Tab-separated table of C-alpha atoms and ligand atoms in Angstrom:
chain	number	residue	atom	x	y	z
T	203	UNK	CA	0.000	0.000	0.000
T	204	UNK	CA	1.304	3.235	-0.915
T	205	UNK	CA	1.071	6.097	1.225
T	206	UNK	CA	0.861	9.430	-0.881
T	207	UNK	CA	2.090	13.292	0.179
T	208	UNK	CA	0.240	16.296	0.125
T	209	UNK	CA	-2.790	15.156	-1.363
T	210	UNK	CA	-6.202	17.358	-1.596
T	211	UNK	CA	-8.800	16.632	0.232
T	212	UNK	CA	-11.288	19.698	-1.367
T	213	UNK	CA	-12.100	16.411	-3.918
T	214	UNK	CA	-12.847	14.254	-0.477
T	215	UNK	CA	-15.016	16.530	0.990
T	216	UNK	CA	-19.265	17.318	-0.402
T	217	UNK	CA	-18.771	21.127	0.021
T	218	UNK	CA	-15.263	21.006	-2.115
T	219	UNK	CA	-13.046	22.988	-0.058
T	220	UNK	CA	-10.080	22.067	2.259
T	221	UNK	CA	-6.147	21.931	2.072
T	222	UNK	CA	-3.961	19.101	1.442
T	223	UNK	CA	-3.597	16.029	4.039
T	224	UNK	CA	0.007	15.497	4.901
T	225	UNK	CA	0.001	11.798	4.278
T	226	UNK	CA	-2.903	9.657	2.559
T	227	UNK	CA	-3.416	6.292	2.124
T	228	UNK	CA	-6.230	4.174	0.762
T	229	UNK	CA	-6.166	1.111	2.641
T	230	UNK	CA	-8.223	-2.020	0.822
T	231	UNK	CA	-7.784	-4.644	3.544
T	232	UNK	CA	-7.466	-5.214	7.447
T	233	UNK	CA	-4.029	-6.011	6.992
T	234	UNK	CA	-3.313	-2.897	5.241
T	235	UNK	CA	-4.923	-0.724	7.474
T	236	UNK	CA	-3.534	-2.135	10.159
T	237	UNK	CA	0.412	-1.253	8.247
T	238	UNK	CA	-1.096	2.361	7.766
T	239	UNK	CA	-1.752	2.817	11.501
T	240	UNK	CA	1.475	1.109	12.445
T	241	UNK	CA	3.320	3.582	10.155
T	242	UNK	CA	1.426	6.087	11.472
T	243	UNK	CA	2.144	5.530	15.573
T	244	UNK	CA	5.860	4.831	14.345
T	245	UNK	CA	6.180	8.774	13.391
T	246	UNK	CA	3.727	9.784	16.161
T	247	UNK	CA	1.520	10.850	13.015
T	248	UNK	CA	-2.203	11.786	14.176
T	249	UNK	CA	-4.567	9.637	11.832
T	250	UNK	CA	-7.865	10.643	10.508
T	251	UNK	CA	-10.621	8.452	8.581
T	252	UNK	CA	-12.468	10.236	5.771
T	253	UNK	CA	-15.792	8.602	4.384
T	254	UNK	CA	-17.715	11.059	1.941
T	255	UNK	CA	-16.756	13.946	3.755
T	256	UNK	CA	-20.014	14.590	4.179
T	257	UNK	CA	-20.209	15.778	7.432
T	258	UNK	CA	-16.717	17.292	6.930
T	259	UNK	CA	-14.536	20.499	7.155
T	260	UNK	CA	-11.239	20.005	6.268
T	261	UNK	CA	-8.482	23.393	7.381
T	262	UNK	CA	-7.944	25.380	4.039
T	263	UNK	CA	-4.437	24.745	5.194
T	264	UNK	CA	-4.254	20.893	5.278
T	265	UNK	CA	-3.737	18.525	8.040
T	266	UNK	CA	-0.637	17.444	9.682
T	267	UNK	CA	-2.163	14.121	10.086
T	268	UNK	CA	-2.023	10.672	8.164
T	269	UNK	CA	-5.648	10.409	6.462
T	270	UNK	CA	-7.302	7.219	5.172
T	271	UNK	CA	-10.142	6.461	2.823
T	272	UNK	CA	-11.183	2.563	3.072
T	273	UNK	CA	-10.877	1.080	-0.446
T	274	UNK	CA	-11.549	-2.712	-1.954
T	275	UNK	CA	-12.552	-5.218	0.599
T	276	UNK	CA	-13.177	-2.389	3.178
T	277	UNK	CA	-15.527	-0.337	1.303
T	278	UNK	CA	-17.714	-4.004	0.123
T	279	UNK	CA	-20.962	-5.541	1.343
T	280	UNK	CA	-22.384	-8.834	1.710
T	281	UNK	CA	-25.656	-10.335	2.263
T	282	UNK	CA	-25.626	-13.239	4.854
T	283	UNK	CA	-29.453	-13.680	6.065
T	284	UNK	CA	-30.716	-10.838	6.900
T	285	UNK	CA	-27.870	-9.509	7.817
T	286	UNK	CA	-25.694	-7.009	6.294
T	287	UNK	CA	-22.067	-6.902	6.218
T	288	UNK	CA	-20.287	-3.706	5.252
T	289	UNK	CA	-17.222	-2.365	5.256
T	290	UNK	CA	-16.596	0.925	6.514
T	291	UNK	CA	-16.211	2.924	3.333
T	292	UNK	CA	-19.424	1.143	1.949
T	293	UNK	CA	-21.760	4.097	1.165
T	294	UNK	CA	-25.384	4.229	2.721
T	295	UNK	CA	-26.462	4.429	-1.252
T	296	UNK	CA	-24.580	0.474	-2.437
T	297	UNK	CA	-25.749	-1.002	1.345
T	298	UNK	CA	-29.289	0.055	0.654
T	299	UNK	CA	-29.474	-0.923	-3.543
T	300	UNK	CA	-27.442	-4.103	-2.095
T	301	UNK	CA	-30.255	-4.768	1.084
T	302	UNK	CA	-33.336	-4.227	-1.632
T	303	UNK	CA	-32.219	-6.341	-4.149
T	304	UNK	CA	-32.013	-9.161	-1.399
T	305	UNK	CA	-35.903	-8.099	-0.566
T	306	UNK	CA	-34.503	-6.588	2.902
T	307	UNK	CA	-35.379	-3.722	4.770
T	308	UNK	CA	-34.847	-1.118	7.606
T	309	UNK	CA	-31.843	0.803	5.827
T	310	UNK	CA	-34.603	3.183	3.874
T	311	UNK	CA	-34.065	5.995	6.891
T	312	UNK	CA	-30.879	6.299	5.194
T	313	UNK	CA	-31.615	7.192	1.984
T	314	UNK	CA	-30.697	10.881	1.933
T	315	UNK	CA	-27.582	10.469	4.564
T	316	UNK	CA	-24.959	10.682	1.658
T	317	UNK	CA	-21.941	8.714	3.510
T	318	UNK	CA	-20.512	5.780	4.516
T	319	UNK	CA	-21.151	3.265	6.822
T	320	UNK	CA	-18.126	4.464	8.994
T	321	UNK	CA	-19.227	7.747	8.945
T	322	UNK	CA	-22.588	6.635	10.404
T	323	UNK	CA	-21.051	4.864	13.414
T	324	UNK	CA	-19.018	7.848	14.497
T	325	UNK	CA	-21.594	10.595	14.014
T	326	UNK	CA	-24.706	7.537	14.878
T	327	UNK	CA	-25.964	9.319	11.539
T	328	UNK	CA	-29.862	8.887	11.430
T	329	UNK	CA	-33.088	11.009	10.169
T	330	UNK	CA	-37.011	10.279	10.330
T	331	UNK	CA	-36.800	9.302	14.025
T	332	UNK	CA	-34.069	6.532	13.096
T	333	UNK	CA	-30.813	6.297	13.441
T	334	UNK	CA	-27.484	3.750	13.221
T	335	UNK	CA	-28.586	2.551	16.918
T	336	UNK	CA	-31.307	0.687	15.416
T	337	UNK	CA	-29.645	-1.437	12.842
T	338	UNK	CA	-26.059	-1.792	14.061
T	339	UNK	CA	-25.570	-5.088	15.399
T	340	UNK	CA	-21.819	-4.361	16.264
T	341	UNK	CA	-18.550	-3.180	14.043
T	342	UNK	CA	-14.668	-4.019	13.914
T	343	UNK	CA	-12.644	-1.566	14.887
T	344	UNK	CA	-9.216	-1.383	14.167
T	345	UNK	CA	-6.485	1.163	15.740
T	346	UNK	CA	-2.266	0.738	16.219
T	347	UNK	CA	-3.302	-2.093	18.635
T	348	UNK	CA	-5.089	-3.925	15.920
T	349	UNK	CA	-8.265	-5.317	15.266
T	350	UNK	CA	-11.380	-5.713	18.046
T	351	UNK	CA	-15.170	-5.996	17.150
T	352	UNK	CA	-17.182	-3.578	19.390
T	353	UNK	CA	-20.923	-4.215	20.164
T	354	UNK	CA	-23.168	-1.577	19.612
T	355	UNK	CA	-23.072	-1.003	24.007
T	356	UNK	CA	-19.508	-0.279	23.717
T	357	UNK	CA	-20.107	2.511	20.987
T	358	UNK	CA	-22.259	4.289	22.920
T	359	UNK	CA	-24.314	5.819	20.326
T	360	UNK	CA	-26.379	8.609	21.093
T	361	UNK	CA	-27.554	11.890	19.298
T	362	UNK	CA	-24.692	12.737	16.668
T	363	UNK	CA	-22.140	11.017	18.852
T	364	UNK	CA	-20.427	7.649	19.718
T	365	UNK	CA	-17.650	6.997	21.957
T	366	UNK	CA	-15.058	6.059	18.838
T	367	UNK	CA	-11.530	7.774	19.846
T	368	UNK	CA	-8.932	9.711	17.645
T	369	UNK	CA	-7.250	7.495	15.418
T	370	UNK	CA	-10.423	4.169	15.581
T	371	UNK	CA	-11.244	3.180	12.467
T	372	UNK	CA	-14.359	1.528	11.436
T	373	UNK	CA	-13.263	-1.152	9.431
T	374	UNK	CA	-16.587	-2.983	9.270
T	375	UNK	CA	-19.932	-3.218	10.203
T	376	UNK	CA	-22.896	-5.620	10.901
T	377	UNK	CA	-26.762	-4.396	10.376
T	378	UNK	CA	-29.381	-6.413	11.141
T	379	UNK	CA	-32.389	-5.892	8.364
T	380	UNK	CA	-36.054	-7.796	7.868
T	381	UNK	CA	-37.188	-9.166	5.508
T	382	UNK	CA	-39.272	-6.422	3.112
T	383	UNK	CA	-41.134	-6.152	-0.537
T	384	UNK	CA	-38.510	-4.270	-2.601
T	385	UNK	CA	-41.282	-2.482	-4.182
T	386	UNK	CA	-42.277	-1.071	-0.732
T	387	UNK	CA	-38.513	-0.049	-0.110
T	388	UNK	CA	-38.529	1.780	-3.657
T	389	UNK	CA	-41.912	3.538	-2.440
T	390	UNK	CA	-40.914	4.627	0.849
T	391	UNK	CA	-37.232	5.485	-0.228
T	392	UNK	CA	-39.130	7.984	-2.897
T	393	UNK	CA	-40.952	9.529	-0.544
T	394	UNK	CA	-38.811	9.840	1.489
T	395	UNK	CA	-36.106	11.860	-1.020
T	396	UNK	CA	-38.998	13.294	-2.085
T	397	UNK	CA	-39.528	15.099	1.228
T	398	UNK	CA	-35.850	16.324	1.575
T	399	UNK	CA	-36.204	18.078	-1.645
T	400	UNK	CA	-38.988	20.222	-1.101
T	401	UNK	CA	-36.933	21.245	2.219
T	402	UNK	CA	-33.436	20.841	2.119
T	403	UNK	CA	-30.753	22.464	-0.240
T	404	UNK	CA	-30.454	18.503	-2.138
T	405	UNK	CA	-28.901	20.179	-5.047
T	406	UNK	CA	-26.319	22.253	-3.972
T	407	UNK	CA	-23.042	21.475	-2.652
T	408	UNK	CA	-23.122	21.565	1.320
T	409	UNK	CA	-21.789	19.455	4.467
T	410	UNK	CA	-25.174	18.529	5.911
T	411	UNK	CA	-26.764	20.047	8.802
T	412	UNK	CA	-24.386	22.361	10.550
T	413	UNK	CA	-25.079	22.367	13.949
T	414	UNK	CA	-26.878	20.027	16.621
T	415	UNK	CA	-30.577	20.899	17.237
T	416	UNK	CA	-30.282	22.212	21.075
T	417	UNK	CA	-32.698	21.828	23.445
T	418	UNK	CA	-35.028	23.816	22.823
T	419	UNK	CA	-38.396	24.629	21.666
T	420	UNK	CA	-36.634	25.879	18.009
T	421	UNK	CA	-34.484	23.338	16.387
T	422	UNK	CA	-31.033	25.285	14.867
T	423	UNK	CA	-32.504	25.970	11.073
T	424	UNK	CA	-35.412	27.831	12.804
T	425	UNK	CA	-33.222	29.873	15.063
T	426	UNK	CA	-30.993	30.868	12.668
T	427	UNK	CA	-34.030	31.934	10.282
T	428	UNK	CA	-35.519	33.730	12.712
T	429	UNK	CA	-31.864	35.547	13.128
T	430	UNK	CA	-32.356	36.458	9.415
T	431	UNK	CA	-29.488	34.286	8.435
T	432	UNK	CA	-30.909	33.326	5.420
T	433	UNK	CA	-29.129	33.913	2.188
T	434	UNK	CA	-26.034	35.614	4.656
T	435	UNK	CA	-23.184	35.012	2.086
T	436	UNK	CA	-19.012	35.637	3.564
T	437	UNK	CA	-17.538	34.872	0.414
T	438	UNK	CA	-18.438	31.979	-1.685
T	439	UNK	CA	-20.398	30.370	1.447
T	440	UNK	CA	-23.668	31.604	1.752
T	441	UNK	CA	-26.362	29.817	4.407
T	442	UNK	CA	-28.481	27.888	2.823
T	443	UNK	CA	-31.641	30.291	1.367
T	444	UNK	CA	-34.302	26.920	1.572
T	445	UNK	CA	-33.028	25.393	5.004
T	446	UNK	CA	-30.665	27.813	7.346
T	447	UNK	CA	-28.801	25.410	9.005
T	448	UNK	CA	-27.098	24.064	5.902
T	449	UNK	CA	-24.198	26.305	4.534
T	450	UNK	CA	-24.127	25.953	0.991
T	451	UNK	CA	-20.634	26.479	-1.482
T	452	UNK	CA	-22.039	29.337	-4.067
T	453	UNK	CA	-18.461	29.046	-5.894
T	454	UNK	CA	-15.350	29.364	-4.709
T	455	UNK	CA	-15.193	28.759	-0.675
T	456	UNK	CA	-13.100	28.172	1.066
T	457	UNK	CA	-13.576	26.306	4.709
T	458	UNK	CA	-12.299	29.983	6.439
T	459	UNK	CA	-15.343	31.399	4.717
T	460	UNK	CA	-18.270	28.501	5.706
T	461	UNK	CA	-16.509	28.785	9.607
T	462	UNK	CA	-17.091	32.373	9.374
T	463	UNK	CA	-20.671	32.372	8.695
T	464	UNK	CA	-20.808	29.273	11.360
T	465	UNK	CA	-19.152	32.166	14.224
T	466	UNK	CA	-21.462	34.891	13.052
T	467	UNK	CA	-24.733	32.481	12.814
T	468	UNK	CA	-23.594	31.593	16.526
T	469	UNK	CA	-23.166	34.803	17.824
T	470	UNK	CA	-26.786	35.665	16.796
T	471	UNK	CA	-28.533	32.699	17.947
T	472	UNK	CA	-26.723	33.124	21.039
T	473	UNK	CA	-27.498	36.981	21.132
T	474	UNK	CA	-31.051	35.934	20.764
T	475	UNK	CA	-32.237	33.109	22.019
T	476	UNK	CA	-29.019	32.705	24.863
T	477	UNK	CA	-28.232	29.321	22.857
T	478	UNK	CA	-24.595	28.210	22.229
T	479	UNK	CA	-25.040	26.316	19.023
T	480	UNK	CA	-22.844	23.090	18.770
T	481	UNK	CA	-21.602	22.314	15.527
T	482	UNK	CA	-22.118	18.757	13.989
T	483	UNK	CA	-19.637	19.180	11.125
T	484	UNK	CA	-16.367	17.619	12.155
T	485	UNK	CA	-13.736	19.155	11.670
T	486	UNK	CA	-10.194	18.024	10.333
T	487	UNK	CA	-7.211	20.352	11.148
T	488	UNK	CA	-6.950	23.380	13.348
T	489	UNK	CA	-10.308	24.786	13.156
T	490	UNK	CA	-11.729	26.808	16.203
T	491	UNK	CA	-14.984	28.884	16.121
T	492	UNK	CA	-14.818	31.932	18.283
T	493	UNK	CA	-15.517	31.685	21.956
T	494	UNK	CA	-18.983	33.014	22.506
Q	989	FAD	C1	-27.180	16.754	1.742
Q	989	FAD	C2	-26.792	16.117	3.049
Q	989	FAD	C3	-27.784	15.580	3.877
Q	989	FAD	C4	-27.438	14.997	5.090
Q	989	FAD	N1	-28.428	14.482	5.867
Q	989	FAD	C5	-28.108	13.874	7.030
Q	989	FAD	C6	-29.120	13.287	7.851
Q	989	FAD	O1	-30.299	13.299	7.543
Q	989	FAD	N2	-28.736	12.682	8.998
Q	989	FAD	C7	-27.440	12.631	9.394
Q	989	FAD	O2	-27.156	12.040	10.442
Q	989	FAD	N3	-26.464	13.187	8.634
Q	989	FAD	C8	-26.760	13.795	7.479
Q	989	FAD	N4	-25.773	14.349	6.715
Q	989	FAD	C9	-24.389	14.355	7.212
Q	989	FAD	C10	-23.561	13.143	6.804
Q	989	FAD	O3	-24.022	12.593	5.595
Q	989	FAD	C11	-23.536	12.071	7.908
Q	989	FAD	O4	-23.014	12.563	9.120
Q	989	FAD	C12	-22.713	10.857	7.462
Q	989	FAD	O5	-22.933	9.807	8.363
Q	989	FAD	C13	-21.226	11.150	7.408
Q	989	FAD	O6	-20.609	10.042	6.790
Q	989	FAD	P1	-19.290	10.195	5.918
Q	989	FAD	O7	-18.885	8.831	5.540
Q	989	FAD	O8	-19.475	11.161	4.828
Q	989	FAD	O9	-18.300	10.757	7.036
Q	989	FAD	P2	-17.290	11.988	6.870
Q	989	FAD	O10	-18.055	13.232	6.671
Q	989	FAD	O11	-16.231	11.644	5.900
Q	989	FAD	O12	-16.660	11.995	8.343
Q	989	FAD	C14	-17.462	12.355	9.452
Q	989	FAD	C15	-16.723	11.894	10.722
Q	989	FAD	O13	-16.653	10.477	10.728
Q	989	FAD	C16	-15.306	10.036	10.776
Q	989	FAD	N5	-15.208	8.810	9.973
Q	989	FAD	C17	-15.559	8.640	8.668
Q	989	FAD	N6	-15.366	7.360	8.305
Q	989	FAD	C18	-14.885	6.718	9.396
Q	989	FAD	C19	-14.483	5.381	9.665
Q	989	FAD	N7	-14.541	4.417	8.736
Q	989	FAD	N8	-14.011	5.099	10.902
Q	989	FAD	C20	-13.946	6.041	11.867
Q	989	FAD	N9	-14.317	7.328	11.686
Q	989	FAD	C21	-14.783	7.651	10.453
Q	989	FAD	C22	-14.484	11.191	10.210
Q	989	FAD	O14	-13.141	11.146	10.650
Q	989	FAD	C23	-15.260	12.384	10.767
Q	989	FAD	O15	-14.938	12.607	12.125
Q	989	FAD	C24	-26.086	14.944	5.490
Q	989	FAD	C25	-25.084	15.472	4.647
Q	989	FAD	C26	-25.437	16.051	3.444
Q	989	FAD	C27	-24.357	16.596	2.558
């Protein structure tokens, strides 16, 4: 396995911006990934996975960090019963064509979460009252220690979050599906995308929904349209004109631009509503937002 300098990660990420990672490697087995993270620990090199990106800002300046994207064997899936094996670079898009043409279902939640299965565990993706908790049956996670399968207990799941460390890779995952009419999936998956069209930005190149919905009464797109943040534009980032807690690349941003209208769309909800937003995009590199 080769491990390349200095490569871009703007073509890694679903809003197109970010600097260059440091190292990169695209590991296509355990046994590669496992010499990655070993090569990694030997230099004291941080190590960061990427999936889609999807939920991703990558530092217009790079990363000082060795960053993978799961290839081959760990990006496959399998059928066996009605379970289904992934690995953790498997998008949600293959594991759910894959889990309807074996007639199975309980992946169709997933149909507009445009990442990987890897992803999923460490933000417990989910939308329409679902989420990863209620499909994973456990995952293999591998780190400079090697390889250990996790149930889903261990992981911890809970809104946007798991207990996955710096430098655990998801190498593969089990999901336990039923048995379902593929024409129902196809029907529910349509309505489903048809929904997120009418109120999301589906079209335009974003990172997903930028912050957590607090606790409150307002979830984060209504505070922030209430704070008249719609259509607020720092250079090419502009917040998303149908849904304001999606940031939206209008040409050209960078990831300085999209964190800049992330500190200012902060400020007001806090100024407003005494919230302090927390973002759901992770970050890769040394991004900060403004203390409040
Ligand atoms: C249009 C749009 C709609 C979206 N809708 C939803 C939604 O409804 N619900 C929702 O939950 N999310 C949504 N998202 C956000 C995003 O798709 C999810 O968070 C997704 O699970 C991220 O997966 P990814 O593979 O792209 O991860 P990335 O964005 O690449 O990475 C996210 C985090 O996961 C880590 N990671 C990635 N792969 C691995 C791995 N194999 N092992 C360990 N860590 C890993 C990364 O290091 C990073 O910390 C949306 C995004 C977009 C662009």
């Amino acid at each position: 396995m080769t491990i390349e300098e200095r490569v871009g990660l703007d073509r890694y990420t679903t809003l197109g911006t970010g600097g260059p990672a440091r190292w990169f490697a695209a590991p296509g087995t355990i046994d590669e990934l496992v010499e990655a993270l070993a090569w990694a620990a030997g230099r004291g090199a941080p190590v960061a996975t990427v999936g889609l990106g999807s939920n991703l800002l990558v530092h217009d300046e790079g990363v000082e960090a060795l960053v993978l994207r799961l290839t081959g064997a760990l990006a496959a899936v399998e059928i066996d019963g009605e379970v289904l094996v992934a690995g953790g670079g498997a998008t949600n898009a293959v594991c759910l064509h894959r889990a309807r043409a074996a007639s199975l279902g309980g992946l169709e939640f997933a149909s507009a979460i445009p990442g990987t299965t890897g992803g999923g565990v460490r933000m417990n993706a989910g939308a329409y009252g679902r989420d990863w908790r209620d499909i994973l049956l456990d995952a293999v996670i591998v780190d400079a220690d090697g390889a250990r399968t996790v149930t889903l207990d261990e992981l911890a799941l809970s809104y946007r979050h798991s207990r996955l460390g710096p430098g655990e890779v998801v190498a593969s995952v089990r999901f336990q599906l039923a048995a379902r009419n593929p024409d129902e999936i196809k029907a529910e998956v349509r309505q489903l995308l048809a929904q997120r069209k009418a109120t999301q930005p589906t079209n335009k190149r974003t990172f997903g929904s930028v912050f957590k919905n607090p606790e409150h009464e307002l979830g984060a797109g209504s505070m922030l349209e209430a704070c008249e943040l719609k259509g607020h534009r720092i250079g090419g980032a502009v917040i998303s004109p149908r849904h304001a807690n999606f940031i939206e690349n209008a040409g050209g941003a960078t990831t300085a631009d999209a964190v800049a209208l992330m500190a200012e769309a902060r400020r007001r909800a806090f100024a407003r509503f005494d919230v302090s937003l927390e973002h759901e995009v992770r970050f890769l590199g040394p991004i900060e937002l403004p203390p409040l």
